[in-house]
XYZ file of C-alpha atoms in Angstrom:
445
model
C -8.052 -40.017 -126.329
C -11.718 -40.291 -127.430
C -14.095 -41.622 -124.767
C -17.550 -42.892 -125.722
C -20.130 -43.221 -122.925
C -23.375 -45.164 -123.345
C -26.383 -44.853 -121.084
C -29.136 -47.244 -122.348
C -29.911 -50.568 -120.641
C -27.179 -53.188 -120.597
C -28.422 -55.207 -123.594
C -28.405 -52.031 -125.702
C -24.947 -51.189 -124.395
C -23.769 -54.588 -125.584
C -25.248 -53.907 -129.009
C -23.521 -50.510 -129.051
C -20.108 -52.193 -128.924
C -20.501 -53.308 -132.553
C -20.784 -49.825 -134.130
C -18.044 -48.589 -131.794
C -15.663 -51.281 -133.053
C -16.740 -50.629 -136.629
C -15.880 -46.940 -136.231
C -12.483 -47.839 -134.802
C -11.768 -50.188 -137.723
C -12.719 -47.435 -140.160
C -10.101 -45.279 -138.430
C -7.547 -48.044 -138.989
C -8.352 -48.097 -142.712
C -8.296 -44.309 -143.038
C -5.004 -43.744 -141.215
C -3.325 -47.018 -142.253
C -2.112 -47.466 -138.672
C -3.120 -49.928 -135.941
C -5.465 -48.619 -133.231
C -6.420 -49.825 -129.738
C -10.013 -50.460 -128.661
C -10.292 -50.305 -124.863
C -13.603 -51.862 -123.770
C -14.748 -51.219 -120.181
C -17.629 -53.041 -118.492
C -18.781 -53.274 -114.898
C -18.780 -56.829 -113.570
C -19.934 -58.373 -110.281
C -17.520 -57.600 -107.459
C -14.509 -59.897 -107.634
C -11.238 -59.890 -105.728
C -8.434 -59.184 -108.267
C -6.130 -61.380 -106.177
C -8.550 -64.294 -106.558
C -8.525 -63.592 -110.305
C -4.728 -63.655 -110.305
C -4.625 -66.882 -108.327
C -6.971 -68.760 -110.653
C -6.284 -67.313 -114.090
C -2.590 -66.518 -114.331
C -0.003 -69.002 -115.495
C 3.760 -68.818 -115.373
C 4.184 -68.338 -119.113
C 1.946 -65.254 -119.229
C 3.069 -61.839 -118.062
C 0.921 -60.505 -115.239
C 0.864 -57.508 -112.901
C -0.777 -56.920 -109.563
C -0.960 -53.807 -107.390
C -3.055 -53.231 -104.272
C -3.227 -50.975 -101.239
C -5.798 -52.471 -98.911
C -6.541 -49.339 -96.879
C -7.548 -47.449 -100.039
C -9.811 -50.281 -101.199
C -8.187 -50.251 -104.638
C -6.628 -53.255 -106.377
C -5.825 -54.208 -109.955
C -4.710 -57.402 -111.684
C -3.623 -57.379 -115.329
C -2.783 -60.201 -117.711
C -0.986 -60.648 -121.030
C 0.155 -57.841 -123.282
C -1.512 -56.044 -126.175
C 1.504 -53.742 -126.432
C 4.957 -54.166 -124.936
C 8.123 -52.105 -125.168
C 11.617 -52.440 -123.707
C 14.537 -50.038 -123.425
C 17.806 -49.601 -121.577
C 20.446 -46.972 -121.019
C 20.310 -43.383 -119.822
C 17.461 -42.528 -122.199
C 15.103 -45.246 -120.991
C 12.617 -42.907 -119.279
C 12.408 -40.641 -122.343
C 12.048 -43.712 -124.579
C 9.164 -45.024 -122.467
C 7.577 -41.563 -122.477
C 7.669 -41.343 -126.287
C 6.302 -44.863 -126.694
C 3.315 -44.189 -124.422
C 2.555 -40.825 -126.029
C 2.560 -42.224 -129.562
C -0.041 -44.826 -128.590
C -2.233 -42.551 -126.457
C -3.488 -40.884 -129.634
C -4.624 -44.262 -130.961
C -6.539 -45.570 -127.945
C -10.335 -45.385 -128.212
C -12.322 -46.114 -125.072
C -15.782 -47.631 -124.819
C -17.203 -46.926 -121.343
C -20.469 -48.616 -120.436
C -22.800 -46.606 -118.215
C -22.633 -49.291 -115.544
C -18.850 -48.981 -115.750
C -19.116 -45.710 -113.835
C -18.146 -45.661 -110.181
C -20.616 -44.838 -107.424
C -19.591 -41.180 -107.681
C -20.447 -41.147 -111.396
C -16.889 -41.045 -112.788
C -15.473 -43.596 -115.246
C -13.394 -46.549 -114.161
C -9.656 -46.472 -114.770
C -9.726 -47.630 -118.400
C -6.523 -48.651 -120.130
C -3.339 -48.410 -118.116
C 0.275 -48.603 -119.223
C 2.203 -50.536 -116.588
C 5.829 -49.481 -116.245
C 8.765 -51.176 -114.547
C 12.316 -49.876 -114.356
C 15.433 -51.475 -112.939
C 17.424 -49.626 -110.280
C 20.311 -48.988 -112.683
C 19.857 -47.932 -116.339
C 21.836 -50.945 -117.506
C 20.461 -54.231 -116.151
C 23.421 -56.260 -114.906
C 21.486 -59.522 -115.059
C 19.686 -61.102 -118.002
C 17.715 -58.221 -119.593
C 15.216 -60.747 -120.932
C 14.079 -61.450 -117.349
C 13.398 -57.864 -116.283
C 14.795 -55.235 -118.662
C 15.999 -51.809 -117.574
C 12.695 -50.319 -118.768
C 9.493 -52.054 -119.756
C 6.074 -50.707 -120.727
C 3.074 -53.043 -121.014
C -0.502 -52.370 -122.085
C -2.160 -55.576 -120.844
C -4.638 -57.590 -122.873
C -7.125 -57.310 -120.051
C -7.351 -56.146 -116.469
C -9.643 -56.336 -113.437
C -9.888 -53.175 -111.340
C -11.731 -52.919 -108.044
C -12.473 -49.868 -105.909
C -14.486 -50.866 -102.859
C -17.383 -52.950 -104.175
C -17.127 -51.519 -107.700
C -15.382 -53.766 -110.227
C -14.542 -53.106 -113.896
C -13.207 -55.319 -116.673
C -11.024 -53.596 -119.280
C -10.191 -55.436 -122.488
C -7.520 -53.830 -124.704
C -7.618 -55.054 -128.317
C -5.104 -54.232 -131.049
C -7.023 -53.415 -134.232
C -5.402 -53.952 -137.632
C -6.661 -54.232 -141.203
C -7.122 -57.962 -140.600
C -9.286 -57.515 -137.466
C -13.006 -58.248 -137.723
C -15.716 -56.927 -135.373
C -16.773 -60.478 -134.586
C -13.250 -61.408 -133.464
C -13.279 -58.540 -130.957
C -16.739 -59.474 -129.683
C -15.639 -63.093 -129.316
C -12.691 -61.989 -127.156
C -14.956 -59.911 -124.952
C -17.569 -62.626 -124.640
C -14.931 -65.224 -123.774
C -13.430 -63.037 -121.079
C -16.807 -62.215 -119.545
C -17.713 -65.912 -119.509
C -14.503 -66.791 -117.681
C -15.094 -64.070 -115.089
C -18.718 -65.092 -114.660
C -17.548 -68.591 -113.757
C -15.213 -67.087 -111.181
C -17.902 -64.887 -109.623
C -20.191 -67.906 -109.340
C -17.536 -69.792 -107.393
C -16.284 -66.733 -105.488
C -19.236 -64.331 -105.014
C -18.916 -60.842 -103.540
C -19.757 -62.164 -100.076
C -17.002 -64.751 -100.358
C -14.006 -63.997 -98.171
C -10.814 -64.774 -100.055
C -9.172 -67.913 -98.700
C -6.710 -67.462 -95.855
C -3.031 -67.323 -96.742
C -1.671 -70.794 -97.328
C 1.191 -71.992 -95.122
C 4.422 -71.587 -96.997
C 7.466 -73.383 -95.643
C 10.821 -72.082 -96.821
C 14.362 -73.028 -95.944
C 16.907 -70.202 -95.890
C 20.024 -70.723 -97.964
C 22.446 -69.096 -95.596
C 25.066 -66.807 -97.077
C 28.566 -68.185 -97.185
C 31.300 -66.938 -94.907
C 32.816 -65.148 -97.900
C 29.529 -63.332 -98.649
C 29.236 -62.211 -95.007
C 32.822 -60.995 -95.029
C 32.299 -59.101 -98.314
C 29.202 -57.332 -97.009
C 30.888 -56.395 -93.735
C 33.893 -55.072 -95.650
C 31.575 -53.051 -97.932
C 29.894 -51.456 -94.902
C 33.282 -50.594 -93.377
C 34.452 -49.009 -96.631
C 31.207 -47.018 -96.861
C 31.676 -45.764 -93.294
C 35.222 -44.681 -94.107
C 33.908 -42.720 -97.105
C 31.360 -41.005 -94.846
C 33.963 -40.238 -92.177
C 36.244 -38.829 -94.881
C 33.388 -36.585 -96.006
C 33.467 -38.083 -99.518
C 29.807 -39.037 -99.180
C 26.999 -38.183 -96.754
C 24.936 -41.341 -96.983
C 24.979 -44.668 -98.783
C 22.358 -47.431 -98.692
C 23.875 -50.890 -99.107
C 21.863 -54.082 -99.388
C 22.631 -57.773 -99.515
C 20.629 -60.733 -100.777
C 19.399 -63.798 -98.913
C 18.030 -66.774 -100.850
C 15.082 -68.839 -99.604
C 14.147 -72.116 -101.241
C 11.281 -74.577 -101.037
C 10.744 -78.044 -102.453
C 7.376 -77.449 -104.168
C 6.900 -74.983 -107.017
C 6.512 -71.408 -105.837
C 3.115 -69.749 -106.378
C 2.748 -65.965 -105.951
C -0.789 -65.997 -104.557
C -0.182 -67.292 -100.999
C 2.656 -64.821 -100.461
C 0.627 -61.899 -101.835
C -2.288 -62.861 -99.596
C 0.039 -62.821 -96.596
C 1.585 -59.496 -97.594
C -1.710 -57.673 -98.002
C -3.014 -59.115 -94.743
C 0.091 -58.126 -92.806
C 0.778 -54.766 -94.499
C -2.595 -53.165 -95.391
C -0.992 -49.683 -95.442
C 1.603 -50.715 -98.019
C 1.577 -51.119 -101.769
C 1.535 -54.868 -102.400
C 2.779 -55.717 -105.877
C 3.776 -58.541 -108.196
C 5.258 -58.520 -111.699
C 5.489 -61.733 -113.714
C 7.711 -61.641 -116.795
C 5.929 -64.473 -118.615
C 9.056 -66.622 -118.429
C 8.465 -68.160 -115.022
C 9.935 -65.361 -112.879
C 7.993 -63.071 -110.535
C 9.150 -59.996 -108.625
C 6.944 -59.153 -105.649
C 6.880 -57.343 -102.351
C 5.202 -54.715 -100.188
C 6.341 -51.127 -99.699
C 5.040 -48.049 -97.874
C 6.888 -45.741 -100.259
C 5.225 -43.679 -102.970
C 7.633 -42.029 -105.334
C 4.837 -39.954 -106.817
C 1.165 -39.882 -107.667
C -0.670 -37.362 -109.819
C -4.345 -36.476 -109.733
C -6.068 -33.335 -110.993
C -2.634 -31.837 -111.820
C -1.450 -32.205 -108.208
C 1.686 -34.213 -107.580
C 2.308 -35.899 -104.236
C 5.591 -37.518 -103.270
C 6.654 -38.947 -99.925
C 9.853 -38.337 -98.018
C 10.135 -41.499 -95.949
C 13.345 -41.933 -93.968
C 14.239 -42.388 -90.331
C 12.790 -45.526 -88.757
C 12.089 -47.233 -85.439
C 10.386 -50.521 -84.509
C 6.881 -50.706 -83.056
C 6.574 -51.266 -79.335
C 5.219 -54.381 -77.634
C 2.690 -52.232 -75.766
C 1.284 -48.673 -76.106
C 3.740 -47.186 -73.636
C 6.802 -48.697 -75.309
C 5.428 -47.753 -78.718
C 5.048 -44.140 -77.609
C 8.586 -44.026 -76.223
C 9.997 -45.369 -79.489
C 7.975 -42.807 -81.442
C 9.231 -39.943 -79.262
C 12.787 -41.192 -79.632
C 12.358 -41.206 -83.410
C 10.892 -37.697 -83.481
C 13.731 -36.277 -81.349
C 16.684 -38.250 -82.715
C 19.243 -35.933 -84.403
C 20.513 -38.857 -86.464
C 17.073 -39.902 -87.751
C 15.999 -36.292 -88.299
C 19.190 -35.618 -90.259
C 18.614 -38.681 -92.432
C 15.061 -37.546 -93.072
C 16.108 -34.018 -94.033
C 18.447 -35.414 -96.688
C 15.460 -36.993 -98.439
C 13.200 -33.928 -98.043
C 15.881 -31.577 -99.372
C 16.652 -33.902 -102.292
C 13.008 -34.174 -103.379
C 12.370 -30.445 -102.991
C 15.526 -29.567 -104.945
C 14.738 -31.970 -107.797
C 11.179 -30.710 -108.106
C 12.408 -27.124 -108.017
C 14.869 -27.874 -110.837
C 11.840 -28.744 -113.009
C 10.275 -25.349 -112.318
C 7.839 -26.631 -109.679
C 7.145 -25.085 -106.295
C 7.012 -27.894 -103.735
C 5.075 -27.338 -100.506
C 5.523 -29.424 -97.372
C 5.288 -29.160 -93.564
C 8.365 -27.968 -91.699
C 8.383 -30.965 -89.353
C 7.882 -34.629 -90.259
C 4.984 -36.681 -88.956
C 4.900 -40.372 -88.063
C 3.831 -43.095 -90.466
C 2.984 -46.101 -88.324
C 2.876 -49.506 -89.986
C 2.245 -52.890 -88.443
C 5.891 -53.600 -87.639
C 7.734 -50.310 -88.086
C 7.275 -46.532 -87.875
C 8.876 -43.966 -90.165
C 9.383 -40.226 -90.247
C 7.150 -39.039 -93.081
C 6.873 -35.733 -94.922
C 4.351 -35.519 -97.794
C 5.373 -33.059 -100.515
C 2.870 -31.498 -102.948
C 3.326 -29.483 -106.131
C 0.997 -28.160 -108.834
C 2.001 -29.384 -112.304
C 1.854 -27.630 -115.620
C 0.328 -29.433 -118.585
C 3.780 -29.965 -120.109
C 5.204 -32.093 -117.292
C 5.007 -35.832 -117.923
C 5.087 -38.336 -115.037
C 8.142 -40.110 -116.434
C 10.088 -36.839 -116.483
C 9.395 -36.648 -112.759
C 10.362 -40.273 -112.198
C 13.669 -39.716 -113.974
C 14.346 -36.634 -111.840
C 13.500 -38.311 -108.525
C 14.937 -41.817 -108.924
C 16.873 -42.942 -106.999
C 16.074 -41.026 -103.824
C 18.486 -40.908 -100.872
C 16.177 -43.395 -99.099
C 17.329 -46.168 -101.456
C 20.694 -44.886 -102.746
C 22.445 -42.130 -100.792
C 23.835 -38.596 -101.050
C 25.294 -37.427 -103.370
C 23.402 -39.715 -105.743
C 26.072 -40.406 -108.367
C 28.783 -41.228 -105.828
C 26.420 -43.400 -103.799
C 25.370 -45.368 -106.901
C 29.007 -45.877 -107.867
C 29.694 -47.295 -104.410
C 26.623 -49.535 -104.603
C 27.770 -50.923 -107.970
C 31.221 -51.541 -106.569
C 30.386 -53.190 -103.266
C 27.083 -55.020 -103.635
C 27.467 -58.639 -104.676
C 24.141 -58.957 -106.507
C 22.191 -57.241 -109.269
C 19.464 -55.004 -107.815
C 17.257 -55.427 -110.865
C 13.777 -54.122 -109.957
C 14.648 -53.895 -106.256
C 14.186 -50.339 -104.866
C 13.229 -49.097 -108.337
C 10.122 -47.405 -109.821
C 7.102 -49.550 -110.604
C 3.560 -48.436 -111.332
C 1.152 -47.307 -114.026
C 0.179 -44.405 -116.223
C -3.491 -44.153 -117.102
C -4.619 -43.576 -120.674
C -7.612 -41.594 -119.397
C -5.448 -38.805 -118.029
C -5.146 -40.259 -114.536
C -1.434 -40.812 -114.051
C 0.408 -42.476 -111.233
C 3.816 -43.996 -110.717
C 4.601 -45.763 -107.478
C 8.122 -46.380 -106.238
C 8.695 -49.796 -104.766
C 11.404 -50.257 -102.168
C 11.884 -52.739 -99.361
C 10.922 -51.735 -95.851
C 13.548 -51.681 -93.137
C 12.462 -54.385 -90.713
């Protein structure tokens, strides 16, 4: 993907956008194929969550991902490109779709769009969501089995550094002025936000949200209990080693639901977790917070987390230490953790990789729970695509069971709801070569 970097003063950088767009449009005419112009500009520091709260609406697809302890957050809106797929080939389909467009993305990077360390901002990102099962049991229009979105625009923040990325589809009918008008309009909107919510402004405290639980019926309770008993009988009969069953609980409120207050609460309560939200543009939002990272890739190094075996946090330091020691020395929790480590190592090895990891797990302590944690690293070859890895690793024993196929068959049989995006991969792949996919699963509380 071509990257153009400009170093003159800002007014000259603005003027340089015009010849950049003109060159891109000439490429459209020469190749007779649409192209993408990805325009990146530094903007005054702005909280992406504040942007989401004030600029999203229910009939526009939006995405949000943040991990407070890393200082990184991103909010994305609309779609310049979108693709859906289902079935066993959904990961390969998404891979092909992204690769065919990567060759047609042209990035304009302003000099002030560089981070403090002198590297470019994230640029265009393809956001990917996948359902737990390859065939979505619910309405595929809501959240399909596989979806890839290149947003119209996004706000990315790393510490105090903030970058606007505008992704524009260029066709034979596109004019340079139309692109400049889009950019100017977006910058004007964000300028209004920064005036009302300057860098020194602390984002408003989480709003009180009052929900009423819709308690499961007696039949639902009985069905879940029966499913657990059947799963235990399968384990005792040595037909399966582990199965992860879930059940759904509905919560309702009288006023219309807004994602922002809940996201603000999640990031405040779980700063070590990935806080996320996906809006489908049809009034439905999937959101949550998870400590789990299925994989991340940087400088050809892959990192994945084995996270299994859990204990609560103590009410005081002494109790907390006793619970931690119990977790570290529990044969049951250690055995559960080894299942995940062995699974990840075996799957990576089957792709020709050489995973490296410590022989004993460490503790990952969150605000309300502590897990056994083993980070696993592997050096990638240039031929390995992130979505090949996602397909190989999903679902892990932490969210499905062992062996995988049998566990998934049992889940399909006994669970009384469609998992949809629950416990499934969600994340992004960067068009600038920085690639990351983050698994989202619900914490055991």
